[in-house]
PDB file of C-alpha atoms in Angstrom:
ATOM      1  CA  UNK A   1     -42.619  97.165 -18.990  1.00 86.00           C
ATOM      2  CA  UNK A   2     -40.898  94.156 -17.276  1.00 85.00           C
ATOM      3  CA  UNK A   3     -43.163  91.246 -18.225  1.00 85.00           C
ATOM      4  CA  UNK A   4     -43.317  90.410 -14.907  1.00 85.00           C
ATOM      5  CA  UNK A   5     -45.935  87.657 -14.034  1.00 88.00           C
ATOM      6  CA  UNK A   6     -48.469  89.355 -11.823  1.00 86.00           C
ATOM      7  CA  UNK A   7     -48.506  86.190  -9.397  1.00 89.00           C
ATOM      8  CA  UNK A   8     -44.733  87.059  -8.607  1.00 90.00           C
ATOM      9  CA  UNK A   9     -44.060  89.134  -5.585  1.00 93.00           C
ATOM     10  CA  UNK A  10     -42.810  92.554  -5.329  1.00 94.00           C
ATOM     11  CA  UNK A  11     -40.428  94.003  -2.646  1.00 95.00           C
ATOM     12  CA  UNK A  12     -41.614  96.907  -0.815  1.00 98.00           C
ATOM     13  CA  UNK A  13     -39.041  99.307   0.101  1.00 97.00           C
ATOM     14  CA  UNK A  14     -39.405 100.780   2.897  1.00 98.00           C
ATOM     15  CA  UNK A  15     -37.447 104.033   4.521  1.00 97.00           C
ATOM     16  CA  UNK A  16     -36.953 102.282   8.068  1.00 96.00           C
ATOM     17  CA  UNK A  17     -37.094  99.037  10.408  1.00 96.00           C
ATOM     18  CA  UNK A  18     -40.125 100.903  12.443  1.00 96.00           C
ATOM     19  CA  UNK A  19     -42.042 100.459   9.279  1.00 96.00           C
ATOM     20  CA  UNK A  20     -41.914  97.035   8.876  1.00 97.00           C
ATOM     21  CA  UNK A  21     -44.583  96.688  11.787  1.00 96.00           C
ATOM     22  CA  UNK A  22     -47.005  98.454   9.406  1.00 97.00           C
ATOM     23  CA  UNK A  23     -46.782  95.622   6.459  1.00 98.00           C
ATOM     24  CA  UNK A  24     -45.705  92.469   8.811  1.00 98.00           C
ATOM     25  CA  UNK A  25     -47.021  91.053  11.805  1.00 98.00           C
ATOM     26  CA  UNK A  26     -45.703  88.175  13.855  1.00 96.00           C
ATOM     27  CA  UNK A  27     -42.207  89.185  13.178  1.00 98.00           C
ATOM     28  CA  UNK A  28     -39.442  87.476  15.077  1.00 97.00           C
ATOM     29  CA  UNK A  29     -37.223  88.299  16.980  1.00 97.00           C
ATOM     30  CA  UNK A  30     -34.600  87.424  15.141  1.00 97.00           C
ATOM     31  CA  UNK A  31     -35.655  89.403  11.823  1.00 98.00           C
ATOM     32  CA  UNK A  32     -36.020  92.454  14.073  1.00 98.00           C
ATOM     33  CA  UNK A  33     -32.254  91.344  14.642  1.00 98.00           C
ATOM     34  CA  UNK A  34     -31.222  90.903  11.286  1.00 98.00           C
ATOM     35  CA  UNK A  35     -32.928  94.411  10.402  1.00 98.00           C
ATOM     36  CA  UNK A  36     -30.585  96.157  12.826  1.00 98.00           C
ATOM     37  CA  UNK A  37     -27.432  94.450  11.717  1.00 98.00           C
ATOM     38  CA  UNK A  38     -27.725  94.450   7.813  1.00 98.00           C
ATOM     39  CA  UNK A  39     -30.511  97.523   6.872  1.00 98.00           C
ATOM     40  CA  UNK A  40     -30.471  99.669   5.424  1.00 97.00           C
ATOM     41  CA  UNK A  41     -28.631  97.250   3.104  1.00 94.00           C
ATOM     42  CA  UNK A  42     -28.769  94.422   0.493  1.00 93.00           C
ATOM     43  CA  UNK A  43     -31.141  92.055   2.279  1.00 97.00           C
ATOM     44  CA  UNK A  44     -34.745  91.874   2.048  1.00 97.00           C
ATOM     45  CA  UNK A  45     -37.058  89.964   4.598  1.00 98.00           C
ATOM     46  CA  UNK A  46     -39.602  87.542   3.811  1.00 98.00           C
ATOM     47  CA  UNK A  47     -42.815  88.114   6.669  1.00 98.00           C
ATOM     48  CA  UNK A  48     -46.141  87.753   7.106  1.00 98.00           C
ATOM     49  CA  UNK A  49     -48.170  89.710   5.738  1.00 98.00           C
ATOM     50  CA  UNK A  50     -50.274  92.361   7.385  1.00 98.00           C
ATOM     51  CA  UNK A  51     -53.788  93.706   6.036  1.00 97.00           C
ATOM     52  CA  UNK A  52     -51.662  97.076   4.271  1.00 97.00           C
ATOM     53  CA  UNK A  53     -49.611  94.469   1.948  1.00 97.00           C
ATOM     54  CA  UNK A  54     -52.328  93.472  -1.051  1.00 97.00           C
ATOM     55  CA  UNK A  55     -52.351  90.458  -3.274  1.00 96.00           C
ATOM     56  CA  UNK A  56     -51.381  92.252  -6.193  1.00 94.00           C
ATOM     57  CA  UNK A  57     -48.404  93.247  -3.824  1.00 96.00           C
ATOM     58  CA  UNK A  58     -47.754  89.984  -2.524  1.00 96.00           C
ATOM     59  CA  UNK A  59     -48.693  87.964  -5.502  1.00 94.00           C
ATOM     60  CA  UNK A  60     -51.490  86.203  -3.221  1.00 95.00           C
ATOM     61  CA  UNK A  61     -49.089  85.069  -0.761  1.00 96.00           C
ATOM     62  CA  UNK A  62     -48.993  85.578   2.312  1.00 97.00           C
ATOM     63  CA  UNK A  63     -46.129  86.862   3.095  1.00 98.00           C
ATOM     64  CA  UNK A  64     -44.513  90.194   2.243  1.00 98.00           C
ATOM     65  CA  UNK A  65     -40.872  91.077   1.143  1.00 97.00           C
ATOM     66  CA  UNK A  66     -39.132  93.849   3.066  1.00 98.00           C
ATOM     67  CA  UNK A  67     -36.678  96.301   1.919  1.00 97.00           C
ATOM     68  CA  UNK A  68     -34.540  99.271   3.101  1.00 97.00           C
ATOM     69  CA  UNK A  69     -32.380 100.081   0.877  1.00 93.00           C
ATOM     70  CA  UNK A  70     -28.616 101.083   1.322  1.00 92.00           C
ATOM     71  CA  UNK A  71     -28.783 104.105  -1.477  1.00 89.00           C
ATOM     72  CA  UNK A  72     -28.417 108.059  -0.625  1.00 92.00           C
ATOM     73  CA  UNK A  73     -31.155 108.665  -3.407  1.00 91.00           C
ATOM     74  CA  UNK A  74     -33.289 105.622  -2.604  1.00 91.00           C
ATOM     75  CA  UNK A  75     -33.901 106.426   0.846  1.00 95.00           C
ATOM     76  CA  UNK A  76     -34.231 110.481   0.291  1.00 96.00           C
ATOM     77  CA  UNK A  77     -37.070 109.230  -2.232  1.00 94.00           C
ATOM     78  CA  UNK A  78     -38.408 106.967   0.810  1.00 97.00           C
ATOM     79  CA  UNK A  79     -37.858 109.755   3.774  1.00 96.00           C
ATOM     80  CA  UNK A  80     -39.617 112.262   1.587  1.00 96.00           C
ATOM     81  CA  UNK A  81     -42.091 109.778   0.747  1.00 96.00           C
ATOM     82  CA  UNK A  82     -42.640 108.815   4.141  1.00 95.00           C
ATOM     83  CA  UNK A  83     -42.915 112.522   5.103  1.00 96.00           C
ATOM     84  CA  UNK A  84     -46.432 113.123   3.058  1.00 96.00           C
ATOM     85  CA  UNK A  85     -47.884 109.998   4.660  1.00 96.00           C
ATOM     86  CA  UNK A  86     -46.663 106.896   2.326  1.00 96.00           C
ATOM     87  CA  UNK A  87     -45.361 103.464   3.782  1.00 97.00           C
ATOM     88  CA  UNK A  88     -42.967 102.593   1.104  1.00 97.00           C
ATOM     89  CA  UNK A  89     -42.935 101.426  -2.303  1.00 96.00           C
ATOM     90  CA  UNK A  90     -43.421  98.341  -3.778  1.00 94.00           C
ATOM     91  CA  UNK A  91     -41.370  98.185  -7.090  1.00 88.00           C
ATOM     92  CA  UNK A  92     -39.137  95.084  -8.825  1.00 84.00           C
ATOM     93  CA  UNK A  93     -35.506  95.679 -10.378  1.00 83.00           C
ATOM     94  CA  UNK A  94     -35.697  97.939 -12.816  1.00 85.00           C
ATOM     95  CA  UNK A  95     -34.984  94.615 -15.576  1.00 86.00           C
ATOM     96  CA  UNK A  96     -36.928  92.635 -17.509  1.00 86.00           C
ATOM     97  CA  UNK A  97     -38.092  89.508 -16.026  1.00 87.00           C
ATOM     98  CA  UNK A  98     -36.240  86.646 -15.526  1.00 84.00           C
ATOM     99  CA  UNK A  99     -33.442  88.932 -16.318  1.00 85.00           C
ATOM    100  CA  UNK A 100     -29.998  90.007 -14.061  1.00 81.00           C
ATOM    101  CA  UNK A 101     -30.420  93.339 -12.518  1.00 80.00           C
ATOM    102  CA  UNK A 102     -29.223  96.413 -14.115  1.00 82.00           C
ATOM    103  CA  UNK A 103     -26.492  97.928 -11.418  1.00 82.00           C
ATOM    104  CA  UNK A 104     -26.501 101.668 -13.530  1.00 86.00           C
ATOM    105  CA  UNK A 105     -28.696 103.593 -14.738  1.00 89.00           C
ATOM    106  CA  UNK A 106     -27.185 103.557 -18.311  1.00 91.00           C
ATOM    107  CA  UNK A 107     -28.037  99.568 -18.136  1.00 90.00           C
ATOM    108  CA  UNK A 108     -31.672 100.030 -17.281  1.00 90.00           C
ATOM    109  CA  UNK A 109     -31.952 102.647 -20.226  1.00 91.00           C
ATOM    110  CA  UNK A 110     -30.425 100.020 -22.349  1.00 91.00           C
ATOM    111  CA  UNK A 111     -32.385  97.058 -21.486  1.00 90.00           C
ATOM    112  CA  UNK A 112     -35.925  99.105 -20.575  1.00 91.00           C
ATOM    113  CA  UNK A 113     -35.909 102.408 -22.585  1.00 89.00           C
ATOM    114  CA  UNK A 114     -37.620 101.707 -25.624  1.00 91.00           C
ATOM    115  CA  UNK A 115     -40.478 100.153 -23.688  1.00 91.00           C
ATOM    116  CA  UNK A 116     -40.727 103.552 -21.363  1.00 90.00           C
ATOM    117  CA  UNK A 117     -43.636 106.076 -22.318  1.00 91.00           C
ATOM    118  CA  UNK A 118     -43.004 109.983 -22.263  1.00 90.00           C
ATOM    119  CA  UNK A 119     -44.421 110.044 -18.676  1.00 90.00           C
ATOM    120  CA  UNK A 120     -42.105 107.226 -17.518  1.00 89.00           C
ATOM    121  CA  UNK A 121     -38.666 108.629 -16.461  1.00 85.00           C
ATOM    122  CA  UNK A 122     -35.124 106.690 -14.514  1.00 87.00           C
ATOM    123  CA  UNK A 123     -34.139 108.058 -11.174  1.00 85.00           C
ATOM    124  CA  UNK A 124     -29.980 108.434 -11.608  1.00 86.00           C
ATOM    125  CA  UNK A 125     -28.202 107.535  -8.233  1.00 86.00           C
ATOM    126  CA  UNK A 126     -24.725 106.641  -9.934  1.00 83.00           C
ATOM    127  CA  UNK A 127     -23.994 102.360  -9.915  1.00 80.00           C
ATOM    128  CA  UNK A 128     -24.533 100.163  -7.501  1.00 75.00           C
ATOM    129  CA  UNK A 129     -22.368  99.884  -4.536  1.00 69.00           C
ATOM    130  CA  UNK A 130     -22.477  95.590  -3.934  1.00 60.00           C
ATOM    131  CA  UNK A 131     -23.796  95.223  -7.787  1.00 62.00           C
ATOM    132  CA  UNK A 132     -25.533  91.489  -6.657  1.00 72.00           C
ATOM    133  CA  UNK A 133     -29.044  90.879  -5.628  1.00 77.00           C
ATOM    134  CA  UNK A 134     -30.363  91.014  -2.183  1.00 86.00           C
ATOM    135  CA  UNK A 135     -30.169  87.994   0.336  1.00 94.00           C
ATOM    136  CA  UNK A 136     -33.968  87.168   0.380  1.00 95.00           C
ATOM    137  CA  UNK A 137     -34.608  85.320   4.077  1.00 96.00           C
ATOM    138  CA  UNK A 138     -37.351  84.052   4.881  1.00 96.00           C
ATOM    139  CA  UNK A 139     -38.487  85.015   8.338  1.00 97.00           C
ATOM    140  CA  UNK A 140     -41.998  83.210   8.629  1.00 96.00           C
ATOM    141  CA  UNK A 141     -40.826  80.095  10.150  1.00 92.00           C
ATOM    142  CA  UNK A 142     -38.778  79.390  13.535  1.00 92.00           C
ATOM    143  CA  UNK A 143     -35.724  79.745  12.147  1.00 93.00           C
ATOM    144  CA  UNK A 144     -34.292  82.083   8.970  1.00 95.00           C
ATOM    145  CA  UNK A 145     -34.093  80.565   5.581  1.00 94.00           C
ATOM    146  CA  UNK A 146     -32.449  81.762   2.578  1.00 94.00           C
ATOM    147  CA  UNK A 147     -34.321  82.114  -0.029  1.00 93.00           C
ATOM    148  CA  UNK A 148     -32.092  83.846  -2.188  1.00 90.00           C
ATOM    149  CA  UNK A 149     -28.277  83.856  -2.086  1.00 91.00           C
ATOM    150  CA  UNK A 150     -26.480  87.455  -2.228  1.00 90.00           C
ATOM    151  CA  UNK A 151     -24.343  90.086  -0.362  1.00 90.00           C
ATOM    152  CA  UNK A 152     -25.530  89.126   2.524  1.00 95.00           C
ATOM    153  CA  UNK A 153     -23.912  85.506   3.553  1.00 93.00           C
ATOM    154  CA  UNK A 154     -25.081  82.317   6.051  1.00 93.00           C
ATOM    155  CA  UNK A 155     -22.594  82.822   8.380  1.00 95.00           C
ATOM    156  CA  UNK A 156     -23.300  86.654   8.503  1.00 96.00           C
ATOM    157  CA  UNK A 157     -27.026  85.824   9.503  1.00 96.00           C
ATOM    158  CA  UNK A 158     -26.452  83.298  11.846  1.00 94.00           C
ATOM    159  CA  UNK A 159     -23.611  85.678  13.474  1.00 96.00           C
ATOM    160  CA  UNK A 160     -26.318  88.324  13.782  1.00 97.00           C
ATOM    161  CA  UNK A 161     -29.178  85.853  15.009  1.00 96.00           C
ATOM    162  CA  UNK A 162     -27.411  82.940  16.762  1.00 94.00           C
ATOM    163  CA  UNK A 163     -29.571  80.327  15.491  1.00 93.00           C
ATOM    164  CA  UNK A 164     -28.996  77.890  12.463  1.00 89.00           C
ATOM    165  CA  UNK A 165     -30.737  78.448   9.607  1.00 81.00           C
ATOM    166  CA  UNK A 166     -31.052  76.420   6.432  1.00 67.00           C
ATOM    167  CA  UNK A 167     -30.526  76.618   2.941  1.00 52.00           C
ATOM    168  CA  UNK A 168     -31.983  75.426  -0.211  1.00 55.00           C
ATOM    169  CA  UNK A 169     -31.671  77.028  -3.266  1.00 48.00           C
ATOM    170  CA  UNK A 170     -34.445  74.891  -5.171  1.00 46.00           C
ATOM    171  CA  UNK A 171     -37.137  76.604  -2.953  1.00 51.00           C
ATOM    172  CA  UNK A 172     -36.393  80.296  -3.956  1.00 46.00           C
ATOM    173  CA  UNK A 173     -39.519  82.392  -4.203  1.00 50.00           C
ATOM    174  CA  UNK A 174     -38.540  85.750  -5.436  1.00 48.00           C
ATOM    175  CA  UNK A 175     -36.514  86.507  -8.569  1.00 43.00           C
ATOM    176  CA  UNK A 176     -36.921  89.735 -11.596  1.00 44.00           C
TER     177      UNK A 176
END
């Protein structure tokens, strides 16, 4: 439905920090601090990968993308999901690729409907609250890197961690 290249990454949303352990390992300190300051919220963290997060989740990386999300509906879907035995969900923006994400779901029908089959349906949780994408930092080094600008700002990262981190905007990963 998206177009999405099946070498790009997805983000796996997830319903809490304590589940991050099951798709990451090695993960610093200092994502384990930026978890508790900005999730749930509009940040997602770049880790590596454990055996549970595939290539056709990762894109063959290895690394992962980590999400909890800061929605009443998304994380009722991911409690009750959790609740039967699943680890999260591994979706993209509900957008075409390449394109900006939809922040309603009267966008997404727009952009998305007409390539929907009668099984496929949109989960209505009213507009997005910060309506930008997700800071995407990457956590697999010594010290954070953005990866992807958003809500979530430099100086709010290296409040929450104390270390520098650096920025370059020609290395993003993740987009669509």
């Amino acid at each position: 439905v998206k177009q999405r290249p099946t070498d790009h990454p997805l983000i796996v949303h997830i319903a809490n920090k304590e589940v991050a352990k099951e798709w990451a390992v090695e993960i610093p300190q200092y994502a384990l601090e930026l978890a508790d300051a900005f999730w749930p919220g509009p940040m997602t963290l770049i880790l590596k990968r454990s055996s549970l997060a595939k290539d056709f989740i990762t894109g063959g990386q290895m690394s992962v993308g980590l999400r909890v999300p800061n929605h009443p509906v998304a994380l009722e879907l991911l409690n009750c999901f959790s609740e039967l035995g699943g680890k999260g969900v591994a979706a993209p923006s509900a957008n075409l690729f390449g394109q900006v994400s939809p922040t309603s779901a009267d966008a997404v029908q727009s952009e998305l409907g007409s390539r929907l089959s009668d099984g496929d349906f949109i989960l209505e949780g009213g507009s997005s609250e910060v309506g930008i994408e997700s800071t995407i930092i990457d956590c697999t080094t010594e010290h954070p890197k953005i990866l992807r600008p958003g809500a979530i700002t430099e100086e709010m990262i290296e409040e929450a961690t104390k270390l520098d981190l650096s920025y370059d905007a020609t290395e993003i990963r993740v987009s669509g």
